[in-house]
mmCIF file of C-alpha atoms and ligand atoms in Angstrom:
data_model
loop_
_atom_site.group_PDB
_atom_site.id
_atom_site.type_symbol
_atom_site.label_atom_id
_atom_site.label_comp_id
_atom_site.label_asym_id
_atom_site.label_seq_id
_atom_site.Cartn_x
_atom_site.Cartn_y
_atom_site.Cartn_z
ATOM 1 C CA MET A 164 53.636 58.680 -73.144
ATOM 2 C CA TYR A 165 51.307 55.791 -72.334
ATOM 3 C CA ASP A 166 48.709 54.564 -74.802
ATOM 4 C CA ILE A 167 46.080 54.431 -72.104
ATOM 5 C CA ILE A 168 45.740 55.707 -68.559
ATOM 6 C CA ILE A 169 43.029 54.064 -66.496
ATOM 7 C CA ILE A 170 41.840 55.805 -63.360
ATOM 8 C CA GLY A 171 40.444 53.263 -60.912
ATOM 9 C CA GLY A 172 41.387 49.632 -60.387
ATOM 10 C CA GLY A 173 38.017 47.958 -59.917
ATOM 11 C CA PRO A 174 36.776 45.196 -62.244
ATOM 12 C CA ALA A 175 35.920 47.717 -64.998
ATOM 13 C CA GLY A 176 39.360 49.326 -65.045
ATOM 14 C CA LEU A 177 41.190 46.014 -64.680
ATOM 15 C CA THR A 178 39.231 44.391 -67.502
ATOM 16 C CA ALA A 179 39.923 47.390 -69.768
ATOM 17 C CA SER A 180 43.608 46.979 -68.942
ATOM 18 C CA ILE A 181 43.607 43.220 -69.674
ATOM 19 C CA TYR A 182 42.035 43.748 -73.112
ATOM 20 C CA ALA A 183 44.340 46.668 -73.959
ATOM 21 C CA LEU A 184 47.493 44.906 -72.748
ATOM 22 C CA ARG A 185 46.651 41.806 -74.758
ATOM 23 C CA ALA A 186 46.480 44.134 -77.779
ATOM 24 C CA LYS A 187 50.024 45.298 -76.883
ATOM 25 C CA LYS A 188 49.033 48.761 -75.671
ATOM 26 C CA SER A 189 50.958 50.354 -72.814
ATOM 27 C CA VAL A 190 48.696 50.956 -69.832
ATOM 28 C CA LEU A 191 49.123 52.906 -66.617
ATOM 29 C CA LEU A 192 46.624 52.269 -63.837
ATOM 30 C CA ILE A 193 46.184 55.019 -61.275
ATOM 31 C CA GLU A 194 44.536 53.709 -58.126
ATOM 32 C CA ARG A 195 43.884 55.581 -54.897
ATOM 33 C CA TYR A 196 43.932 52.695 -52.410
ATOM 34 C CA ALA A 197 44.173 49.088 -53.519
ATOM 35 C CA PRO A 198 43.043 47.246 -56.649
ATOM 36 C CA GLY A 199 39.566 45.796 -56.669
ATOM 37 C CA GLY A 200 37.478 48.826 -55.774
ATOM 38 C CA GLN A 201 34.221 47.978 -54.039
ATOM 39 C CA VAL A 202 34.592 44.300 -54.923
ATOM 40 C CA ALA A 203 37.672 43.970 -52.729
ATOM 41 C CA GLN A 204 35.481 45.068 -49.833
ATOM 42 C CA THR A 205 32.703 42.608 -50.630
ATOM 43 C CA GLY A 206 32.383 39.324 -48.798
ATOM 44 C CA LYS A 207 31.155 36.379 -50.788
ATOM 45 C CA ILE A 208 30.241 36.876 -54.438
ATOM 46 C CA GLU A 209 27.842 34.313 -55.824
ATOM 47 C CA ASN A 210 26.797 35.839 -59.145
ATOM 48 C CA TYR A 211 30.050 36.106 -61.058
ATOM 49 C CA PRO A 212 29.959 33.354 -63.684
ATOM 50 C CA GLY A 213 32.558 30.662 -63.304
ATOM 51 C CA PHE A 214 32.671 30.917 -59.524
ATOM 52 C CA LYS A 215 29.791 29.452 -57.503
ATOM 53 C CA SER A 216 31.116 31.489 -54.595
ATOM 54 C CA ILE A 217 34.261 33.551 -54.306
ATOM 55 C CA ASP A 218 35.554 36.067 -51.806
ATOM 56 C CA GLY A 219 35.582 39.625 -53.236
ATOM 57 C CA LEU A 220 39.177 40.246 -52.265
ATOM 58 C CA GLU A 221 40.272 36.989 -53.846
ATOM 59 C CA LEU A 222 38.491 37.806 -57.117
ATOM 60 C CA SER A 223 40.042 41.296 -57.145
ATOM 61 C CA ASN A 224 43.494 39.878 -56.536
ATOM 62 C CA LEU A 225 43.044 37.381 -59.369
ATOM 63 C CA MET A 226 42.026 40.155 -61.788
ATOM 64 C CA PHE A 227 44.900 42.378 -60.711
ATOM 65 C CA GLU A 228 47.408 39.529 -60.970
ATOM 66 C CA GLN A 229 46.178 38.730 -64.475
ATOM 67 C CA ALA A 230 46.596 42.366 -65.578
ATOM 68 C CA SER A 231 49.970 42.757 -63.858
ATOM 69 C CA ASP A 232 51.304 39.584 -65.490
ATOM 70 C CA LEU A 233 50.383 41.118 -68.848
ATOM 71 C CA GLY A 234 52.495 44.200 -68.033
ATOM 72 C CA LEU A 235 50.147 46.590 -66.245
ATOM 73 C CA GLU A 236 51.960 49.470 -64.540
ATOM 74 C CA THR A 237 50.223 50.703 -61.404
ATOM 75 C CA ILE A 238 50.767 53.734 -59.224
ATOM 76 C CA TYR A 239 48.936 54.373 -55.987
ATOM 77 C CA THR A 240 48.090 58.026 -55.793
ATOM 78 C CA ASP A 241 45.277 60.528 -56.190
ATOM 79 C CA VAL A 242 44.465 62.483 -59.327
ATOM 80 C CA ILE A 243 44.509 66.234 -58.702
ATOM 81 C CA LYS A 244 43.667 67.547 -62.159
ATOM 82 C CA TYR A 245 42.660 66.341 -65.609
ATOM 83 C CA ASP A 246 43.640 68.001 -68.902
ATOM 84 C CA LEU A 247 41.585 65.953 -71.344
ATOM 85 C CA LEU A 248 40.517 68.227 -74.177
ATOM 86 C CA GLY A 249 43.658 67.953 -76.362
ATOM 87 C CA LYS A 250 44.742 64.994 -78.497
ATOM 88 C CA VAL A 251 47.348 64.142 -75.847
ATOM 89 C CA LYS A 252 45.647 63.763 -72.463
ATOM 90 C CA LYS A 253 47.360 64.783 -69.223
ATOM 91 C CA VAL A 254 46.581 63.432 -65.777
ATOM 92 C CA GLU A 255 48.127 65.286 -62.851
ATOM 93 C CA THR A 256 48.618 63.330 -59.631
ATOM 94 C CA TYR A 257 50.427 63.811 -56.328
ATOM 95 C CA ASP A 258 53.212 61.727 -57.889
ATOM 96 C CA GLY A 259 53.621 63.698 -61.105
ATOM 97 C CA THR A 260 51.845 64.334 -64.384
ATOM 98 C CA PHE A 261 51.319 61.503 -66.875
ATOM 99 C CA GLU A 262 50.448 61.715 -70.565
ATOM 100 C CA CYS A 263 48.500 59.325 -72.756
ATOM 101 C CA LYS A 264 46.482 58.928 -75.919
ATOM 102 C CA ALA A 265 43.261 57.808 -74.239
ATOM 103 C CA VAL A 266 41.853 57.914 -70.736
ATOM 104 C CA VAL A 267 39.482 55.457 -69.095
ATOM 105 C CA LEU A 268 37.563 56.852 -66.148
ATOM 106 C CA ALA A 269 36.785 53.840 -63.960
ATOM 107 C CA LEU A 270 36.162 56.006 -60.924
ATOM 108 C CA GLY A 271 33.565 53.839 -59.213
ATOM 109 C CA ALA A 272 31.459 55.387 -56.523
ATOM 110 C CA VAL A 273 31.858 56.400 -52.890
ATOM 111 C CA ALA A 274 29.654 55.493 -49.930
ATOM 112 C CA ARG A 275 26.701 57.758 -49.215
ATOM 113 C CA GLN A 276 26.502 59.199 -45.732
ATOM 114 C CA LEU A 277 23.442 59.381 -43.507
ATOM 115 C CA ASP A 278 23.840 63.111 -42.921
ATOM 116 C CA VAL A 279 22.946 62.770 -39.252
ATOM 117 C CA GLU A 280 24.635 64.957 -36.635
ATOM 118 C CA ASN A 281 27.875 63.471 -35.227
ATOM 119 C CA GLU A 282 28.257 61.067 -38.166
ATOM 120 C CA LYS A 283 31.677 62.426 -39.151
ATOM 121 C CA LYS A 284 32.801 62.551 -35.513
ATOM 122 C CA PHE A 285 32.204 58.814 -35.081
ATOM 123 C CA ILE A 286 33.819 57.612 -38.320
ATOM 124 C CA GLY A 287 36.427 55.098 -37.151
ATOM 125 C CA LYS A 288 34.963 55.367 -33.647
ATOM 126 C CA GLY A 289 31.934 53.196 -34.231
ATOM 127 C CA ILE A 290 30.746 54.245 -37.677
ATOM 128 C CA SER A 291 31.969 52.402 -40.740
ATOM 129 C CA TYR A 292 31.008 52.242 -44.403
ATOM 130 C CA CYS A 293 32.681 48.877 -44.998
ATOM 131 C CA ALA A 294 31.712 45.813 -42.964
ATOM 132 C CA THR A 295 34.357 43.584 -44.491
ATOM 133 C CA CYS A 296 37.046 46.152 -43.642
ATOM 134 C CA ASP A 297 35.984 46.928 -40.078
ATOM 135 C CA GLY A 298 33.701 44.082 -38.956
ATOM 136 C CA ASN A 299 36.442 42.388 -36.945
ATOM 137 C CA PHE A 300 36.666 45.373 -34.602
ATOM 138 C CA PHE A 301 33.218 44.444 -33.303
ATOM 139 C CA LYS A 302 33.727 40.837 -32.239
ATOM 140 C CA ASP A 303 30.916 39.758 -29.874
ATOM 141 C CA LYS A 304 29.471 43.312 -29.783
ATOM 142 C CA ASN A 305 26.057 44.590 -30.823
ATOM 143 C CA VAL A 306 25.997 46.525 -34.081
ATOM 144 C CA ALA A 307 23.489 48.104 -36.443
ATOM 145 C CA VAL A 308 23.454 48.074 -40.228
ATOM 146 C CA VAL A 309 21.480 50.747 -42.103
ATOM 147 C CA GLY A 310 20.124 50.073 -45.579
ATOM 148 C CA GLY A 311 17.840 47.785 -47.516
ATOM 149 C CA GLY A 312 19.882 46.823 -50.580
ATOM 150 C CA ASN A 313 22.250 43.977 -51.340
ATOM 151 C CA THR A 314 25.175 45.691 -49.652
ATOM 152 C CA SER A 315 23.325 45.887 -46.328
ATOM 153 C CA PHE A 316 22.315 42.235 -46.711
ATOM 154 C CA GLU A 317 25.855 41.121 -47.415
ATOM 155 C CA ASP A 318 27.129 43.214 -44.533
ATOM 156 C CA CYS A 319 24.682 41.411 -42.220
ATOM 157 C CA LEU A 320 25.740 37.994 -43.477
ATOM 158 C CA TYR A 321 29.398 38.872 -43.027
ATOM 159 C CA LEU A 322 28.882 40.354 -39.567
ATOM 160 C CA ALA A 323 26.677 37.481 -38.372
ATOM 161 C CA ASP A 324 29.767 35.299 -37.898
ATOM 162 C CA ILE A 325 31.569 37.965 -35.891
ATOM 163 C CA VAL A 326 29.252 40.099 -33.795
ATOM 164 C CA SER A 327 26.794 39.244 -31.051
ATOM 165 C CA LYS A 328 23.670 40.840 -32.536
ATOM 166 C CA ILE A 329 22.761 42.916 -35.588
ATOM 167 C CA TYR A 330 19.947 45.444 -35.858
ATOM 168 C CA LEU A 331 19.102 45.943 -39.542
ATOM 169 C CA ILE A 332 17.586 49.409 -39.788
ATOM 170 C CA HIS A 333 15.668 50.137 -42.991
ATOM 171 C CA ARG A 334 13.462 53.070 -43.860
ATOM 172 C CA ARG A 335 10.761 50.909 -45.477
ATOM 173 C CA ASP A 336 9.323 47.442 -44.852
ATOM 174 C CA GLU A 337 10.253 46.194 -48.315
ATOM 175 C CA PHE A 338 13.778 45.587 -49.422
ATOM 176 C CA ARG A 339 15.745 46.201 -52.589
ATOM 177 C CA GLY A 340 18.129 43.348 -51.817
ATOM 178 C CA ASP A 341 17.706 39.873 -53.343
ATOM 179 C CA LYS A 342 14.897 37.719 -51.936
ATOM 180 C CA HIS A 343 17.284 34.765 -51.812
ATOM 181 C CA THR A 344 19.614 36.609 -49.410
ATOM 182 C CA LEU A 345 16.680 37.947 -47.400
ATOM 183 C CA LEU A 346 15.652 34.349 -46.702
ATOM 184 C CA LYS A 347 19.105 33.693 -45.248
ATOM 185 C CA LEU A 348 18.727 36.763 -43.009
ATOM 186 C CA LYS A 349 15.325 35.513 -41.833
ATOM 187 C CA GLU A 350 17.024 32.330 -40.637
ATOM 188 C CA PHE A 351 19.320 34.490 -38.490
ATOM 189 C CA GLU A 352 16.283 36.411 -37.241
ATOM 190 C CA LYS A 353 14.769 33.149 -35.958
ATOM 191 C CA VAL A 354 17.746 32.573 -33.667
ATOM 192 C CA GLY A 355 17.882 36.185 -32.481
ATOM 193 C CA LYS A 356 21.086 37.042 -34.330
ATOM 194 C CA ILE A 357 19.389 39.688 -36.459
ATOM 195 C CA GLU A 358 16.549 42.014 -35.555
ATOM 196 C CA PHE A 359 14.782 43.890 -38.353
ATOM 197 C CA VAL A 360 14.046 47.503 -37.413
ATOM 198 C CA LEU A 361 11.776 48.506 -40.257
ATOM 199 C CA ASN A 362 10.098 51.730 -41.353
ATOM 200 C CA SER A 363 12.766 53.416 -39.296
ATOM 201 C CA VAL A 364 15.366 56.108 -39.821
ATOM 202 C CA VAL A 365 18.407 57.031 -37.755
ATOM 203 C CA LYS A 366 17.744 60.296 -35.959
ATOM 204 C CA ALA A 367 20.647 60.580 -33.522
ATOM 205 C CA LEU A 368 24.056 59.100 -32.798
ATOM 206 C CA ASN A 369 25.059 59.114 -29.134
ATOM 207 C CA GLY A 370 28.390 58.879 -27.385
ATOM 208 C CA GLU A 371 31.332 60.949 -26.191
ATOM 209 C CA ASP A 372 34.575 59.533 -27.633
ATOM 210 C CA LYS A 373 32.875 56.671 -29.405
ATOM 211 C CA LEU A 374 29.438 55.581 -30.511
ATOM 212 C CA ILE A 375 27.356 53.978 -27.778
ATOM 213 C CA SER A 376 23.839 54.070 -29.205
ATOM 214 C CA VAL A 377 21.649 55.084 -32.119
ATOM 215 C CA VAL A 378 18.203 56.600 -31.873
ATOM 216 C CA VAL A 379 15.768 55.550 -34.568
ATOM 217 C CA GLU A 380 12.396 57.012 -35.361
ATOM 218 C CA ASN A 381 9.573 54.814 -36.556
ATOM 219 C CA LYS A 382 8.216 56.629 -39.600
ATOM 220 C CA ILE A 383 4.680 55.316 -39.093
ATOM 221 C CA ASP A 384 3.951 55.994 -35.439
ATOM 222 C CA LYS A 385 6.803 58.533 -34.908
ATOM 223 C CA THR A 386 8.015 56.705 -31.799
ATOM 224 C CA LEU A 387 11.704 56.967 -30.892
ATOM 225 C CA ARG A 388 13.807 53.996 -29.800
ATOM 226 C CA GLU A 389 17.361 54.076 -28.477
ATOM 227 C CA ILE A 390 19.391 51.019 -29.498
ATOM 228 C CA PRO A 391 22.700 50.480 -27.658
ATOM 229 C CA VAL A 392 25.358 49.505 -30.208
ATOM 230 C CA ASP A 393 29.127 49.712 -30.486
ATOM 231 C CA GLY A 394 29.107 49.854 -34.256
ATOM 232 C CA LEU A 395 26.988 51.266 -37.055
ATOM 233 C CA PHE A 396 27.562 50.116 -40.611
ATOM 234 C CA VAL A 397 26.086 52.515 -43.141
ATOM 235 C CA ALA A 398 25.126 50.730 -46.382
ATOM 236 C CA ILE A 399 22.735 53.127 -48.078
ATOM 237 C CA GLY A 400 24.206 53.076 -51.552
ATOM 238 C CA ARG A 401 26.967 54.981 -53.247
ATOM 239 C CA ARG A 402 27.408 58.123 -55.306
ATOM 240 C CA PRO A 403 29.805 58.728 -58.185
ATOM 241 C CA ASP A 404 32.928 60.729 -57.437
ATOM 242 C CA THR A 405 32.932 62.927 -60.525
ATOM 243 C CA SER A 406 33.617 66.337 -59.014
ATOM 244 C CA LEU A 407 37.008 66.799 -60.760
ATOM 245 C CA ILE A 408 35.562 66.334 -64.235
ATOM 246 C CA GLN A 409 32.092 67.785 -63.824
ATOM 247 C CA ASP A 410 32.910 70.920 -65.828
ATOM 248 C CA ILE A 411 34.013 69.087 -68.972
ATOM 249 C CA ILE A 412 32.323 65.673 -69.011
ATOM 250 C CA THR A 413 28.595 65.310 -69.547
ATOM 251 C CA LEU A 414 26.945 63.908 -66.414
ATOM 252 C CA ASP A 415 23.366 62.984 -65.610
ATOM 253 C CA GLU A 416 21.408 64.682 -62.835
ATOM 254 C CA ASN A 417 22.903 62.292 -60.253
ATOM 255 C CA GLY A 418 26.496 62.912 -61.297
ATOM 256 C CA TYR A 419 26.969 59.684 -63.306
ATOM 257 C CA ILE A 420 28.909 59.951 -66.577
ATOM 258 C CA ILE A 421 26.851 59.612 -69.733
ATOM 259 C CA THR A 422 28.476 57.431 -72.403
ATOM 260 C CA ASP A 423 27.475 55.849 -75.675
ATOM 261 C CA GLU A 424 27.375 52.078 -76.108
ATOM 262 C CA ASN A 425 31.142 52.019 -76.753
ATOM 263 C CA MET A 426 31.778 53.762 -73.413
ATOM 264 C CA ARG A 427 32.781 57.016 -75.128
ATOM 265 C CA THR A 428 32.119 60.208 -73.198
ATOM 266 C CA ASN A 429 31.487 63.564 -74.863
ATOM 267 C CA ILE A 430 35.285 64.074 -75.191
ATOM 268 C CA ASP A 431 37.234 62.212 -77.899
ATOM 269 C CA GLY A 432 39.595 59.679 -76.384
ATOM 270 C CA VAL A 433 37.958 59.795 -72.956
ATOM 271 C CA TYR A 434 35.939 56.770 -71.860
ATOM 272 C CA ALA A 435 33.953 55.905 -68.735
ATOM 273 C CA VAL A 436 33.322 52.384 -67.438
ATOM 274 C CA GLY A 437 31.790 50.632 -64.444
ATOM 275 C CA ASP A 438 29.739 52.145 -61.644
ATOM 276 C CA VAL A 439 30.632 55.743 -62.514
ATOM 277 C CA ARG A 440 28.644 55.404 -65.752
ATOM 278 C CA GLN A 441 24.961 56.093 -66.059
ATOM 279 C CA LYS A 442 23.410 52.633 -66.406
ATOM 280 C CA ARG A 443 20.803 50.357 -64.932
ATOM 281 C CA LEU A 444 22.734 47.390 -63.588
ATOM 282 C CA ARG A 445 25.861 47.961 -61.505
ATOM 283 C CA GLN A 446 27.411 44.545 -61.077
ATOM 284 C CA ILE A 447 30.859 43.004 -61.506
ATOM 285 C CA VAL A 448 29.872 41.385 -64.798
ATOM 286 C CA THR A 449 28.556 44.635 -66.237
ATOM 287 C CA ALA A 450 31.674 46.481 -65.058
ATOM 288 C CA CYS A 451 33.886 43.908 -66.785
ATOM 289 C CA SER A 452 31.761 44.180 -69.895
ATOM 290 C CA ASP A 453 32.171 47.977 -69.950
ATOM 291 C CA GLY A 454 35.924 47.602 -69.572
ATOM 292 C CA ALA A 455 36.242 45.170 -72.459
ATOM 293 C CA ILE A 456 34.065 47.272 -74.766
ATOM 294 C CA SER A 457 36.001 50.449 -73.981
ATOM 295 C CA ALA A 458 39.374 48.831 -74.663
ATOM 296 C CA VAL A 459 38.313 47.541 -78.069
ATOM 297 C CA ASP A 460 37.047 50.995 -79.063
ATOM 298 C CA ILE A 461 40.164 52.697 -77.710
ATOM 299 C CA ILE A 462 42.434 50.438 -79.756
ATOM 300 C CA ASP A 463 40.564 51.629 -82.877
ATOM 301 C CA TYR A 464 40.586 55.235 -81.687
ATOM 302 C CA ILE A 465 44.337 55.260 -81.101
ATOM 303 C CA SER A 466 45.163 53.762 -84.469
ATOM 304 C CA LYS A 467 42.908 56.260 -86.279
ATOM 305 C CA THR A 468 43.908 59.315 -84.255
ATOM 306 C CA PHE A 469 47.651 58.813 -83.887
ATOM 307 C CA TRP A 470 48.625 56.927 -87.016
ATOM 308 C CA GLY A 471 45.679 57.300 -89.355
HETATM 309 P P1 NAP B 24 21.077 50.250 -53.196
HETATM 310 O O1 NAP B 24 20.659 49.005 -53.891
HETATM 311 O O2 NAP B 24 20.897 51.550 -53.872
HETATM 312 O O3 NAP B 24 20.341 50.268 -51.793
HETATM 313 C C1 NAP B 24 20.492 51.350 -50.930
HETATM 314 C C2 NAP B 24 19.524 51.154 -49.781
HETATM 315 O O4 NAP B 24 19.742 52.205 -48.847
HETATM 316 C C3 NAP B 24 18.082 51.195 -50.205
HETATM 317 O O5 NAP B 24 17.361 50.182 -49.558
HETATM 318 C C4 NAP B 24 17.617 52.582 -49.763
HETATM 319 O O6 NAP B 24 16.292 52.601 -49.313
HETATM 320 C C5 NAP B 24 18.517 52.861 -48.596
HETATM 321 N N1 NAP B 24 18.800 54.292 -48.476
HETATM 322 C C6 NAP B 24 19.230 55.137 -49.439
HETATM 323 N N2 NAP B 24 19.430 56.373 -48.935
HETATM 324 C C7 NAP B 24 19.096 56.307 -47.614
HETATM 325 C C8 NAP B 24 19.084 57.235 -46.552
HETATM 326 N N3 NAP B 24 19.469 58.496 -46.726
HETATM 327 N N4 NAP B 24 18.690 56.810 -45.344
HETATM 328 C C9 NAP B 24 18.311 55.534 -45.141
HETATM 329 N N5 NAP B 24 18.301 54.589 -46.104
HETATM 330 C C10 NAP B 24 18.690 54.972 -47.330
HETATM 331 O O7 NAP B 24 22.650 50.203 -52.797
HETATM 332 P P2 NAP B 24 23.584 48.969 -52.466
HETATM 333 O O8 NAP B 24 22.943 48.038 -51.526
HETATM 334 O O9 NAP B 24 24.896 49.572 -52.104
HETATM 335 O O10 NAP B 24 23.760 48.254 -53.880
HETATM 336 C C11 NAP B 24 24.217 48.993 -55.021
HETATM 337 C C12 NAP B 24 24.219 48.076 -56.231
HETATM 338 O O11 NAP B 24 25.216 47.057 -56.081
HETATM 339 C C13 NAP B 24 22.886 47.349 -56.417
HETATM 340 O O12 NAP B 24 22.625 47.222 -57.784
HETATM 341 C C14 NAP B 24 23.137 46.005 -55.799
HETATM 342 O O13 NAP B 24 22.321 44.970 -56.325
HETATM 343 C C15 NAP B 24 24.598 45.797 -56.168
HETATM 344 N N6 NAP B 24 25.233 44.860 -55.247
HETATM 345 C C16 NAP B 24 25.272 43.576 -55.635
HETATM 346 C C17 NAP B 24 25.847 42.638 -54.819
HETATM 347 C C18 NAP B 24 25.874 41.218 -55.282
HETATM 348 O O14 NAP B 24 25.174 40.923 -56.244
HETATM 349 N N7 NAP B 24 26.656 40.326 -54.690
HETATM 350 C C19 NAP B 24 26.377 43.011 -53.578
HETATM 351 C C20 NAP B 24 26.295 44.333 -53.183
HETATM 352 C C21 NAP B 24 25.707 45.260 -54.039
HETATM 353 P P3 NAP B 24 15.051 52.474 -50.326
HETATM 354 O O15 NAP B 24 15.013 51.048 -50.720
HETATM 355 O O16 NAP B 24 13.899 52.922 -49.507
HETATM 356 O O17 NAP B 24 15.354 53.415 -51.460
#
């Protein structure tokens, strides 16, 4: 039996593991794809203290290496079922069932979809939810990015070095993304690299075997415009993936896990950290902070519950 099983290898889960491993706890990390979570798919990160600018994948690799050097065990698989109510917790995966004394849910969040007809059909055939993963497929092509937050901004900056032209489609004329980054995008607008398509929503996705154009509707004058593109990067935020635990863990109305300030959920020995938690600021630093806080509380919890 492990002391702690952490589900999700983003900064929150990895930081929890580093703190727990340094306190000599045994830790199993269960990760679906690759360590790093959303950060591994982020281009440049310029707001993580200690690094003026660092590539997301590089930062993820550094965190994972640090945890692995401390003795982190990792398996790459999907969780099928949780049995969390007893003192000993069980996590069933495609690679077997694992037991532990405490569970950390570092589940992150998954990309929201546009919910426009044909969207699913064109995934991998023009539509992507990760510019850093798929941007290179669109070298010297025209692409569109949908969204108005920091992710859409970073996608544009990343793609600007690769593609021919970017149409940034946003449903309002004000952005959520940082002003500082917006200024960089405006520089690209001046040279025709980026065109802002504002107050506009995607209405249709055209093509046979692959995407060839998007139709956007201007929300103010209701005019339609067809924009020929080979790629569409959807960056309209994320939603928590809490469906497997929704019957036992207390969630807010948007599906985020509610915790106390020590990252405890409503179930003893079950913690939630990072983007899956209900909170205001979802950043790498706040994810790391959640991870550290949870580990310290878990160390206390284990000593009281299993030896106290
Ligand atoms: P976000 O900040 O929630 O922005 C989502 C954007 O998509 C919003 O502009 C929203 O429009 C738009 N949108 C939502 N649903 C839509 C729909 N159905 N159709 C069209 N547009 C839609 O999400 P995010 O950009 O993924 O960022 C998430 C968090 O991560 C934020 O806190 C962000 O600051 C952070 N982040 C930070 C960094 C960094 O600091 N390096 C990088 C990436 C992300 P409205 O504005 O009209 O609601």
